CSV table of C-alpha atoms in Angstrom, one decimal:
chain,number,residue,atom,x,y,z
Y,1,MET,CA,-170.5,112.8,15.7
Y,2,THR,CA,-169.7,111.1,12.4
Y,3,LEU,CA,-166.7,113.0,11.0
Y,4,LEU,CA,-166.7,111.4,7.2
Y,5,ALA,CA,-169.3,109.4,5.5
Y,6,LEU,CA,-169.4,108.2,2.1
Y,7,ARG,CA,-172.8,107.3,0.8
Y,8,GLU,CA,-173.7,105.2,-2.2
Y,9,ILE,CA,-170.2,105.4,-3.5
Y,10,SER,CA,-169.8,103.8,-6.9
Y,11,LYS,CA,-166.8,103.6,-9.4
Y,12,ARG,CA,-166.2,101.5,-12.6
Y,13,PHE,CA,-163.1,101.1,-14.5
Y,14,GLY,CA,-163.7,100.1,-17.7
Y,15,ALA,CA,-165.6,96.5,-17.4
Y,16,THR,CA,-164.7,96.4,-13.8
Y,17,GLN,CA,-167.1,97.9,-11.4
Y,18,ALA,CA,-164.4,98.5,-8.4
Y,19,LEU,CA,-167.2,100.0,-6.2
Y,20,ASP,CA,-171.1,99.4,-5.9
Y,21,ARG,CA,-173.1,101.6,-4.0
Y,22,VAL,CA,-170.8,101.3,-0.8
Y,23,ASN,CA,-171.7,103.0,2.3
Y,24,PHE,CA,-169.1,103.8,5.2
Y,25,ASP,CA,-168.4,106.2,7.6
Y,26,VAL,CA,-166.2,106.9,11.0
Y,27,ALA,CA,-167.1,108.7,14.0
Y,28,VAL,CA,-165.2,111.0,16.5
Y,29,GLY,CA,-163.0,108.9,18.7
Y,30,GLU,CA,-163.2,105.9,16.2
Y,31,VAL,CA,-160.9,103.6,14.8
Y,32,HIS,CA,-162.8,101.8,11.7
Y,33,ALA,CA,-161.1,98.9,10.1
Y,34,LEU,CA,-161.7,98.5,6.3
Y,35,LEU,CA,-160.6,94.9,5.3
Y,36,GLY,CA,-160.8,93.0,1.8
Y,37,GLU,CA,-158.9,90.6,-0.7
Y,38,ASN,CA,-156.6,92.7,-3.1
Y,39,GLY,CA,-158.9,94.3,-5.6
Y,40,ALA,CA,-161.8,94.3,-3.3
Y,41,GLY,CA,-162.2,98.4,-3.4
Y,42,LYS,CA,-160.5,99.3,0.0
Y,43,SER,CA,-158.0,101.7,-1.7
Y,44,THR,CA,-160.3,102.9,-4.4
Y,45,LEU,CA,-163.1,104.2,-1.5
Y,46,MET,CA,-160.1,106.2,0.6
Y,47,HIS,CA,-158.7,107.6,-2.6
Y,48,ILE,CA,-162.2,109.0,-3.5
Y,49,ALA,CA,-162.5,110.0,-0.1
Y,50,TYR,CA,-159.1,111.9,-0.1
Y,51,GLY,CA,-159.6,113.3,-3.7
Y,52,LEU,CA,-157.3,111.3,-5.6
Y,53,LEU,CA,-160.2,109.8,-7.6
Y,54,ARG,CA,-163.7,111.0,-8.4
Y,55,ALA,CA,-166.7,108.5,-8.0
Y,56,ASP,CA,-169.0,108.0,-10.7
Y,57,GLN,CA,-171.8,108.4,-8.2
Y,58,GLY,CA,-172.2,109.1,-4.4
Y,59,THR,CA,-171.5,111.7,-1.9
Y,60,VAL,CA,-168.4,112.5,0.6
Y,61,GLN,CA,-169.2,114.4,3.6
Y,62,ALA,CA,-166.1,115.5,5.9
Y,63,GLY,CA,-167.5,117.4,8.9
Y,64,ALA,CA,-170.0,120.1,7.6
Y,65,THR,CA,-168.8,119.7,4.0
Y,66,ALA,CA,-171.0,117.5,2.0
Y,67,THR,CA,-169.6,117.2,-2.1
Y,68,SER,CA,-169.9,114.7,-4.6
Y,69,GLY,CA,-166.1,114.3,-4.2
Y,70,PHE,CA,-163.1,116.5,-3.6
Y,71,ALA,CA,-161.4,117.9,-6.5
Y,72,SER,CA,-157.9,117.2,-4.9
Y,73,PRO,CA,-156.0,116.1,-2.2
Y,74,ARG,CA,-155.4,119.6,-1.2
Y,75,ALA,CA,-159.0,120.3,-1.0
Y,76,ALA,CA,-159.5,117.1,1.3
Y,77,ARG,CA,-156.9,118.3,3.4
Y,78,ALA,CA,-158.7,121.6,3.8
Y,79,ALA,CA,-161.9,119.6,4.9
Y,80,GLY,CA,-159.7,117.8,7.4
Y,81,LEU,CA,-158.6,114.8,6.0
Y,82,GLY,CA,-155.0,113.3,6.1
Y,83,MET,CA,-153.9,110.1,4.3
Y,84,VAL,CA,-150.6,107.8,5.0
Y,85,HIS,CA,-150.3,105.7,1.7
Y,86,GLN,CA,-149.1,102.3,1.4
Y,87,HIS,CA,-145.5,104.1,0.0
Y,88,PHE,CA,-143.7,106.5,1.5
Y,89,THR,CA,-144.4,109.9,0.0
Y,90,SER,CA,-141.5,111.7,2.0
Y,91,ILE,CA,-138.6,113.4,-0.1
Y,92,PRO,CA,-135.5,111.5,1.2
Y,93,ALA,CA,-133.1,114.8,0.0
Y,94,LEU,CA,-135.2,117.1,2.2
Y,95,SER,CA,-135.5,117.5,5.8
Y,96,VAL,CA,-138.1,116.3,8.3
Y,97,GLY,CA,-139.2,119.7,8.7
Y,98,GLU,CA,-139.1,120.4,4.9
Y,99,ASN,CA,-141.3,117.5,4.1
Y,100,ILE,CA,-143.8,118.3,7.1
Y,101,ALA,CA,-144.2,121.9,5.7
Y,102,LEU,CA,-144.2,120.8,2.3
Y,103,ALA,CA,-147.1,118.2,3.1
Y,104,ALA,CA,-148.9,120.7,5.0
Y,105,GLY,CA,-148.6,123.3,2.6
Y,106,TRP,CA,-147.4,126.3,4.9
Y,107,ARG,CA,-145.9,129.4,3.9
Y,108,GLU,CA,-143.3,129.2,6.1
Y,109,THR,CA,-139.8,128.3,5.4
Y,110,GLY,CA,-136.2,128.0,6.8
Y,111,ALA,CA,-136.2,128.2,11.1
Y,112,ARG,CA,-140.1,129.3,11.2
Y,113,ALA,CA,-141.3,126.1,9.2
Y,114,GLU,CA,-138.4,124.2,11.7
Y,115,ARG,CA,-140.0,125.5,14.8
Y,116,ARG,CA,-143.6,124.8,13.4
Y,117,ALA,CA,-142.8,121.0,12.2
Y,118,ALA,CA,-141.2,120.3,16.0
Y,119,GLU,CA,-144.6,121.3,17.3
Y,120,ALA,CA,-146.5,119.2,15.3
Y,121,ILE,CA,-144.2,116.2,15.9
Y,122,ALA,CA,-144.2,116.9,20.1
Y,123,ARG,CA,-147.9,116.9,19.6
Y,124,LEU,CA,-147.6,113.0,18.8
Y,125,ALA,CA,-144.8,112.5,21.2
Y,126,LEU,CA,-142.8,111.0,18.3
Y,127,PRO,CA,-138.8,111.0,18.4
Y,128,LEU,CA,-138.1,112.9,15.2
Y,129,ASP,CA,-135.6,115.8,14.7
Y,130,PRO,CA,-136.9,118.4,12.0
Y,131,ALA,CA,-133.1,119.4,11.3
Y,132,VAL,CA,-132.4,116.0,10.2
Y,133,LEU,CA,-132.5,114.7,6.3
Y,134,VAL,CA,-135.2,112.3,5.7
Y,135,THR,CA,-132.4,109.8,3.6
Y,136,SER,CA,-130.8,109.2,7.1
Y,137,LEU,CA,-133.8,107.9,8.9
Y,138,SER,CA,-134.6,104.2,9.5
Y,139,VAL,CA,-137.8,102.9,8.0
Y,140,GLN,CA,-139.6,103.1,11.5
Y,141,LEU,CA,-139.2,106.6,11.6
Y,142,ARG,CA,-140.0,107.3,8.2
Y,143,GLN,CA,-143.3,105.5,8.9
Y,144,ARG,CA,-143.8,107.9,11.9
Y,145,LEU,CA,-142.9,111.0,9.4
Y,146,GLU,CA,-145.7,110.0,7.3
Y,147,ILE,CA,-148.2,110.3,10.0
Y,148,VAL,CA,-147.1,113.6,11.1
Y,149,MET,CA,-146.9,114.9,7.5
Y,150,ALA,CA,-150.8,113.6,7.2
Y,151,LEU,CA,-151.6,115.1,10.6
Y,152,ALA,CA,-149.4,118.6,10.1
Y,153,ALA,CA,-152.7,120.5,8.3
Y,154,ASN,CA,-154.8,120.0,11.4
Y,155,ALA,CA,-156.3,116.7,10.0
Y,156,ARG,CA,-159.0,115.3,12.1
Y,157,ILE,CA,-159.7,112.2,9.9
Y,158,LEU,CA,-156.7,110.0,9.2
Y,159,LEU,CA,-156.6,107.1,6.6
Y,160,LEU,CA,-154.2,104.8,6.8
Y,161,ASP,CA,-153.6,102.1,3.9
Y,162,GLU,CA,-151.2,99.4,5.0
Y,163,PRO,CA,-149.2,101.3,7.5
Y,164,SER,CA,-147.4,98.5,9.3
Y,165,ALA,CA,-146.1,96.6,6.4
Y,166,VAL,CA,-142.4,97.5,7.3
Y,167,LEU,CA,-142.9,97.4,10.8
Y,168,ALA,CA,-141.3,94.9,13.5
Y,169,PRO,CA,-144.3,93.7,16.2
Y,170,PRO,CA,-142.7,96.4,19.0
Y,171,GLU,CA,-142.9,99.3,16.2
Y,172,VAL,CA,-146.5,97.9,15.3
Y,173,ARG,CA,-147.6,98.0,18.8
Y,174,GLU,CA,-146.4,101.8,19.2
Y,175,LEU,CA,-148.1,102.6,15.9
Y,176,LEU,CA,-151.2,101.3,17.0
Y,177,ARG,CA,-151.0,103.1,20.3
Y,178,THR,CA,-150.2,106.3,18.4
Y,179,VAL,CA,-153.5,105.7,16.3
Y,180,ARG,CA,-155.7,104.7,19.5
Y,181,GLY,CA,-154.1,108.0,20.9
Y,182,PHE,CA,-155.3,110.3,18.2
Y,183,ALA,CA,-158.8,108.7,18.0
Y,184,ASN,CA,-159.3,108.9,21.9
Y,185,ALA,CA,-158.1,112.7,21.4
Y,186,GLY,CA,-161.1,113.5,19.5
Y,187,GLY,CA,-160.1,112.4,15.8
Y,188,ALA,CA,-161.2,109.4,13.4
Y,189,VAL,CA,-159.3,106.7,11.9
Y,190,VAL,CA,-159.6,104.5,9.0
Y,191,LEU,CA,-157.0,101.7,9.0
Y,192,ILE,CA,-156.8,99.5,6.0
Y,193,THR,CA,-154.8,96.3,6.7
Y,194,HIS,CA,-154.4,92.4,6.0
Y,195,LYS,CA,-153.7,91.7,9.6
Y,196,LEU,CA,-156.6,90.6,11.6
Y,197,ASP,CA,-154.7,90.9,14.8
Y,198,GLU,CA,-154.0,94.6,14.2
Y,199,VAL,CA,-157.7,95.2,13.3
Y,200,PHE,CA,-158.7,93.1,16.8
Y,201,ALA,CA,-155.9,95.1,18.8
Y,202,ALA,CA,-157.0,98.8,17.5
Y,203,ALA,CA,-160.5,98.8,16.0
Y,204,ASP,CA,-163.9,99.7,17.1
Y,205,ARG,CA,-165.9,98.9,14.1
Y,206,VAL,CA,-165.1,97.0,10.9
Y,207,THR,CA,-166.2,97.1,7.5
Y,208,VAL,CA,-165.4,94.3,4.8
Y,209,LEU,CA,-165.4,94.8,1.0
Y,210,ARG,CA,-165.6,92.0,-1.6
Y,211,ARG,CA,-165.6,92.9,-5.4
Y,212,GLY,CA,-166.6,96.2,-4.4
Y,213,VAL,CA,-169.4,95.3,-2.5
Y,214,VAL,CA,-169.8,95.8,1.5
Y,215,THR,CA,-170.4,92.2,2.9
Y,216,ARG,CA,-170.3,93.0,6.8
Y,217,THR,CA,-170.0,96.0,8.9
Y,218,GLY,CA,-170.6,96.5,12.7
Y,219,PRO,CA,-168.7,96.4,16.2
Y,220,MET,CA,-165.6,94.6,16.6
Y,221,ALA,CA,-167.1,93.0,19.5
Y,222,ASN,CA,-169.5,90.8,17.3
Y,223,GLU,CA,-166.5,89.5,14.9
Y,224,THR,CA,-164.0,86.7,15.2
Y,225,ALA,CA,-161.3,86.0,12.6
Y,226,ASP,CA,-163.5,83.0,10.8
Y,227,SER,CA,-166.3,85.6,10.6
Y,228,LEU,CA,-164.1,88.4,9.0
Y,229,ALA,CA,-162.3,85.4,6.6
Y,230,ARG,CA,-165.8,84.3,5.4
Y,231,ALA,CA,-167.1,87.8,4.8
Y,232,MET,CA,-163.8,88.5,3.0
Y,233,LEU,CA,-163.7,85.2,1.1
Y,234,GLY,CA,-167.1,84.3,0.8
Y,235,ASN,CA,-166.1,80.9,2.2
Y,236,GLU,CA,-164.2,79.0,4.6
Y,237,LEU,CA,-160.4,79.3,3.8
Y,238,PRO,CA,-159.1,75.9,3.6
Y,239,ARG,CA,-155.8,75.3,5.2
Y,240,ALA,CA,-153.1,72.9,3.9
Y,241,PRO,CA,-151.4,70.4,6.2
Y,242,ARG,CA,-147.9,71.9,7.0
Y,243,GLN,CA,-145.6,69.6,4.9
Y,244,ARG,CA,-142.1,69.4,6.9
Y,245,SER,CA,-139.6,67.2,5.5
Y,246,THR,CA,-136.2,66.0,7.1
Y,247,PRO,CA,-133.4,68.1,6.0
Y,248,GLY,CA,-130.5,67.1,3.7
Y,249,ASP,CA,-127.4,68.0,2.3
Y,250,VAL,CA,-125.9,71.3,3.2
Y,251,VAL,CA,-126.4,73.7,-0.2
Y,252,VAL,CA,-125.8,77.0,1.8
Y,253,GLN,CA,-122.5,77.3,3.8
Y,254,ALA,CA,-121.3,80.7,5.3
Y,255,ARG,CA,-118.3,80.6,7.1
Y,256,GLU,CA,-117.2,83.9,9.1
Y,257,LEU,CA,-119.3,85.9,6.9
Y,258,ARG,CA,-119.3,89.6,7.6
Y,259,LEU,CA,-122.1,92.1,6.6
Y,260,GLY,CA,-120.3,95.7,7.0
Y,261,ASP,CA,-119.1,95.9,10.3
Y,262,ALA,CA,-120.9,93.3,11.9
Y,263,PRO,CA,-119.5,90.4,13.5
Y,264,PRO,CA,-118.7,87.3,11.7
Y,265,ALA,CA,-121.4,84.5,11.1
Y,266,THR,CA,-121.1,81.0,10.4
Y,267,PHE,CA,-124.3,79.0,9.4
Y,268,ALA,CA,-125.7,76.6,6.9
Y,269,VAL,CA,-128.6,75.9,4.8
Y,270,ARG,CA,-129.9,72.3,4.2
Y,271,SER,CA,-132.0,71.1,1.3
Y,272,GLY,CA,-135.7,70.5,2.2
Y,273,GLU,CA,-135.8,73.3,4.9
Y,274,ILE,CA,-137.4,76.5,5.0
Y,275,VAL,CA,-135.4,79.1,6.8
Y,276,GLY,CA,-136.8,82.3,7.6
Y,277,ILE,CA,-134.9,85.6,8.1
Y,278,ALA,CA,-136.7,87.9,10.7
Y,279,ALA,CA,-135.3,91.5,10.3
Y,280,VAL,CA,-136.7,95.2,10.2
Y,281,ASP,CA,-136.1,96.9,7.1
Y,282,GLY,CA,-132.3,97.6,6.6
Y,283,ASN,CA,-130.7,95.2,8.9
Y,284,GLY,CA,-128.4,93.5,6.4
Y,285,GLN,CA,-131.1,91.0,5.2
Y,286,ARG,CA,-131.2,92.2,2.0
Y,287,ALA,CA,-127.4,92.1,1.3
Y,288,LEU,CA,-127.2,88.7,2.7
Y,289,LEU,CA,-130.5,87.3,0.5
Y,290,ARG,CA,-129.0,88.9,-2.8
Y,291,ALA,CA,-125.5,87.4,-1.9
Y,292,VAL,CA,-126.5,83.8,-1.7
Y,293,ALA,CA,-129.1,84.4,-4.8
Y,294,GLY,CA,-125.8,85.3,-6.8
Y,295,VAL,CA,-127.4,88.7,-7.6
Y,296,ASN,CA,-125.0,91.4,-5.6
Y,297,SER,CA,-122.2,90.4,-3.4
Y,298,ASP,CA,-121.5,93.9,-2.7
Y,299,GLY,CA,-122.7,93.8,1.0
Y,300,ILE,CA,-120.3,91.2,1.8
Y,301,ALA,CA,-116.9,92.6,3.7
Y,302,GLY,CA,-115.6,89.2,4.4
Y,303,GLY,CA,-115.8,85.6,4.9
Y,304,ALA,CA,-116.8,82.6,2.6
Y,305,LEU,CA,-120.2,82.0,1.0
Y,306,ASP,CA,-120.8,78.8,-0.8
Y,307,VAL,CA,-123.9,78.0,-2.7
Y,308,ASN,CA,-124.9,75.0,-4.8
Y,309,SER,CA,-126.6,75.7,-8.2
Y,310,PRO,CA,-129.0,76.3,-9.8
Y,311,VAL,CA,-130.5,79.3,-7.3
Y,312,ALA,CA,-133.9,80.8,-8.1
Y,313,PHE,CA,-134.5,84.2,-6.9
Y,314,ILE,CA,-137.9,86.0,-6.2
Y,315,PRO,CA,-137.0,90.1,-5.8
Y,316,GLU,CA,-139.0,92.1,-3.2
Y,317,ASP,CA,-140.7,94.3,-5.5
Y,318,ARG,CA,-142.1,92.3,-8.2
Y,319,THR,CA,-143.1,95.3,-10.3
Y,320,LEU,CA,-139.6,97.1,-10.6
Y,321,GLU,CA,-137.5,93.8,-10.4
Y,322,GLY,CA,-139.6,91.0,-10.9
Y,323,LEU,CA,-141.4,91.7,-14.0
Y,324,ILE,CA,-141.2,94.2,-17.1
Y,325,ALA,CA,-144.7,95.4,-17.1
Y,326,ASP,CA,-145.2,96.1,-20.9
Y,327,PHE,CA,-143.9,92.6,-22.0
Y,328,SER,CA,-146.1,89.4,-22.5
Y,329,LEU,CA,-146.0,86.7,-19.9
Y,330,THR,CA,-144.2,84.7,-22.2
Y,331,GLU,CA,-141.5,87.2,-22.6
Y,332,ASN,CA,-141.1,87.5,-19.3
Y,333,VAL,CA,-140.7,84.1,-18.4
Y,334,LEU,CA,-138.5,83.5,-21.1
Y,335,LEU,CA,-136.1,86.6,-19.7
Y,336,GLY,CA,-136.0,84.6,-16.3
Y,337,LEU,CA,-134.8,81.5,-17.7
Y,338,GLN,CA,-132.3,83.0,-19.8
Y,339,ASP,CA,-130.2,80.0,-19.1
Y,340,ASP,CA,-132.5,78.0,-21.1
Y,341,ALA,CA,-132.5,80.2,-24.2
Y,342,THR,CA,-131.1,79.9,-27.3
Y,343,ARG,CA,-129.7,82.0,-30.4
Y,344,TRP,CA,-133.2,81.0,-32.3
Y,345,LEU,CA,-136.1,81.0,-30.4
Y,346,ASP,CA,-139.0,78.8,-31.0
Y,347,TRP,CA,-141.9,81.3,-29.8
Y,348,ALA,CA,-144.7,78.8,-30.1
Y,349,ALA,CA,-142.7,76.3,-27.8
Y,350,ARG,CA,-141.8,79.4,-25.3
Y,351,ARG,CA,-145.7,80.3,-25.3
Y,352,GLU,CA,-146.7,76.5,-24.7
Y,353,ARG,CA,-144.4,76.5,-21.8
Y,354,THR,CA,-145.7,79.5,-20.3
Y,355,THR,CA,-149.3,78.4,-20.9
Y,356,ALA,CA,-148.2,75.1,-19.0
Y,357,LEU,CA,-147.0,76.9,-16.0
Y,358,MET,CA,-149.9,79.2,-16.0
Y,359,ALA,CA,-152.0,76.2,-15.7
Y,360,GLU,CA,-149.7,74.7,-12.9
Y,361,PHE,CA,-149.6,77.5,-10.5
Y,362,ASP,CA,-153.3,79.1,-11.3
Y,363,VAL,CA,-151.9,82.3,-13.2
Y,364,ARG,CA,-155.2,83.9,-14.2
Y,365,ALA,CA,-154.8,85.4,-17.5
Y,366,PRO,CA,-156.8,85.6,-20.7
Y,367,SER,CA,-153.4,84.2,-22.5
Y,368,ALA,CA,-149.9,83.8,-22.2
Y,369,ASP,CA,-149.7,86.7,-24.6
Y,370,VAL,CA,-151.3,89.6,-22.5
Y,371,ALA,CA,-149.0,92.2,-20.7
Y,372,ALA,CA,-147.9,91.4,-17.1
Y,373,ALA,CA,-149.3,94.7,-15.9
Y,374,THR,CA,-152.8,93.2,-16.6
Y,375,LEU,CA,-152.4,90.9,-14.0
Y,376,SER,CA,-153.4,91.4,-10.6
Y,377,GLY,CA,-150.6,91.3,-7.8
Y,378,GLY,CA,-151.1,87.7,-6.8
Y,379,ASN,CA,-151.2,86.3,-10.1
Y,380,GLN,CA,-147.9,88.5,-11.0
Y,381,GLN,CA,-146.2,86.7,-7.8
Y,382,LYS,CA,-147.3,83.5,-8.8
Y,383,LEU,CA,-145.9,83.5,-12.5
Y,384,ILE,CA,-142.8,84.8,-10.8
Y,385,LEU,CA,-142.9,81.9,-8.4
Y,386,ALA,CA,-143.4,79.5,-11.2
Y,387,ARG,CA,-140.7,80.8,-13.4
Y,388,ALA,CA,-138.4,80.4,-10.3
Y,389,LEU,CA,-139.1,76.8,-9.6
Y,390,ALA,CA,-139.2,75.9,-13.5
Y,391,ARG,CA,-135.5,76.3,-13.0
Y,392,ALA,CA,-135.6,73.6,-10.8
Y,393,PRO,CA,-133.4,75.0,-8.2
Y,394,ARG,CA,-131.7,73.6,-5.5
Y,395,VAL,CA,-131.9,76.8,-3.5
Y,396,LEU,CA,-134.5,79.2,-3.7
Y,397,VAL,CA,-133.9,82.7,-2.1
Y,398,ALA,CA,-137.4,84.7,-1.4
Y,399,GLU,CA,-137.6,88.8,-0.8
Y,400,ASP,CA,-141.1,89.4,0.9
Y,401,PRO,CA,-142.9,86.7,-1.3
Y,402,THR,CA,-146.5,87.8,-0.3
Y,403,ARG,CA,-146.1,91.7,0.3
Y,404,GLY,CA,-149.0,93.3,-0.3
Y,405,LEU,CA,-151.1,90.2,-1.2
Y,406,ASP,CA,-154.4,89.2,0.0
Y,407,ILE,CA,-155.3,86.1,2.4
Y,408,ARG,CA,-156.0,83.7,-0.7
Y,409,ALA,CA,-153.1,84.7,-3.0
Y,410,THR,CA,-150.8,84.1,0.3
Y,411,GLN,CA,-152.1,80.9,0.9
Y,412,ALA,CA,-151.2,79.9,-2.5
Y,413,ILE,CA,-147.6,81.3,-2.3
Y,414,HIS,CA,-147.2,79.7,1.2
Y,415,GLU,CA,-148.1,76.1,-0.4
Y,416,ARG,CA,-145.8,76.4,-3.2
Y,417,LEU,CA,-143.0,77.2,-1.0
Y,418,ARG,CA,-143.7,74.3,1.1
Y,419,ALA,CA,-144.2,71.9,-1.6
Y,420,ALA,CA,-140.9,73.0,-2.9
Y,421,ALA,CA,-139.2,72.4,0.4
Y,422,ALA,CA,-140.7,68.8,0.7
Y,423,GLN,CA,-139.3,68.1,-2.7
Y,424,GLY,CA,-135.8,69.1,-1.6
Y,425,VAL,CA,-135.6,72.7,-2.6
Y,426,ALA,CA,-133.7,74.9,0.2
Y,427,VAL,CA,-136.0,77.7,0.6
Y,428,LEU,CA,-134.3,80.9,2.4
Y,429,MET,CA,-137.0,83.5,2.9
Y,430,HIS,CA,-137.3,87.2,4.4
Y,431,SER,CA,-140.8,88.5,5.2
Y,432,SER,CA,-141.5,91.8,6.9
Y,433,ASP,CA,-144.2,89.9,8.2
Y,434,LEU,CA,-143.0,88.2,11.4
Y,435,ASP,CA,-146.2,85.8,11.8
Y,436,GLU,CA,-145.5,85.0,8.1
Y,437,VAL,CA,-142.0,83.8,9.0
Y,438,LEU,CA,-143.1,82.1,12.2
Y,439,GLU,CA,-145.8,79.9,10.1
Y,440,LEU,CA,-143.5,78.9,7.1
Y,441,ALA,CA,-139.8,78.5,8.6
Y,442,ASP,CA,-138.3,75.5,10.1
Y,443,ARG,CA,-135.5,77.6,11.6
Y,444,VAL,CA,-135.5,81.2,12.2
Y,445,PHE,CA,-132.4,83.7,11.7
Y,446,VAL,CA,-132.8,87.3,13.3
Y,447,MET,CA,-130.5,89.9,11.5
Y,448,THR,CA,-129.8,92.9,13.3
Y,449,ASN,CA,-127.2,95.6,12.1
Y,450,GLY,CA,-126.1,92.9,9.8
Y,451,SER,CA,-125.4,90.2,12.6
Y,452,VAL,CA,-127.0,86.7,12.4
Y,453,ARG,CA,-128.7,85.0,15.3
Y,454,GLU,CA,-130.5,81.8,15.1
Y,455,MET,CA,-133.3,81.7,17.9
Y,456,PRO,CA,-134.2,78.6,19.9
Y,457,GLN,CA,-136.4,76.3,17.9
Y,458,HIS,CA,-139.4,77.0,19.8
Y,459,ALA,CA,-138.9,80.8,20.5
Y,460,SER,CA,-141.8,83.0,21.1
Y,461,ARG,CA,-143.2,85.7,19.1
Y,462,ASP,CA,-142.4,88.2,21.4
Y,463,ALA,CA,-139.1,86.9,21.9
Y,464,VAL,CA,-138.2,87.0,18.1
Y,465,GLY,CA,-139.5,90.2,17.9
Y,466,ASP,CA,-137.6,91.7,20.8
Y,467,ALA,CA,-134.5,90.6,19.3
Y,468,MET,CA,-135.3,92.3,15.8
Y,469,VAL,CA,-134.9,95.5,17.7
Y,470,GLY,CA,-131.8,94.6,19.6
Y,471,ARG,CA,-133.5,93.6,22.8
Y,472,THR,CA,-132.2,90.8,25.0
Y,473,GLY,CA,-132.7,88.9,28.1
Y,474,THR,CA,-136.9,88.3,27.3
């Protein structure tokens, strides 16, 4: 039995046709994966299903309720839908129980709401305490809280938008078991993800969007990674050969470096190599990377850290720290190259330099004068990387450099990082995607609770994943 059906859904934003007569459905007991590049229309389609957007045409049917579109998320929840968004929606200053009650729209407060929240948590067998403040939760528990919040109003249809972005492999496996269990118990799940291994692990069916149009739909049993990549991209994705260089001089040296109460760490990073940090969010990688980048050393409790200049930095959030959205591309490049600024600015020269960087790094925009906010996420990230490498750094520090990017944009960033290392730049990077760390890095450091441990050269994915969550002996 079909629980959610979207029929002939179209949506336009200005001159952009975001969705064009899209049909999509999910049945009882089913996990239906929704794939596509950034901008393909996946989130737009689910936002229409959940009442966050209204379609220009088409119908939404949830159970027995058929409509041209829900007027609000509250109306969608009343029809049995729950949604887990890319970014956390819980309020850190409130308790777990208060967040669940708020999301579900319960009238109960205090102890009664807490008891009801405990019942909702117990149904999913999750390790959450209703009385604990959200601000004290780990990232993994906050992700689980988002699922409880989505399901607390007795949702039968769960919409998941990139739910595993901040999870280590063991947590991803547990999340997928929870998702599968919910479907097996009579629910229905829509799973948006860029990670094909998650699709093959959990999904029964898959639908692929490209530029707002369905290019493929059917059972997962009929699919391969190549068939899905072709459906998303329109052609075979060329794979660049791995460029490895011989490491050179030490350019980052840590001696007895202490992060919080963790044991001291001594390590070195050499020119021409990519060192990847594998860590679950909140385990000290942010403090370490920012200390190396010279951005903030507050997390360093002791020891010595020597870093050769110049150093370039790619922050984890391109919209909050990487770019000023309302400023032009020229202005953003200039602000990132302040050491190259003079009192009197030659704006024509600055614009010309930005235009040259855009051409070199394939940043697609009408001109260097447009606002950064008008660029796609992939083009924003390529501009940030172009600006960083324009400093001719000896050390490049990158926090989650491809977070939220699609396959094509991710590959473009990877190629640039490899090329930089091949030219002698030392790249120190962290990614919330373990597969990305393993693909890019010549050496892998695992960080847990502020401690730094270098993994053996040929350590397996499972061994690295276990080390990330403090498991040893595997």
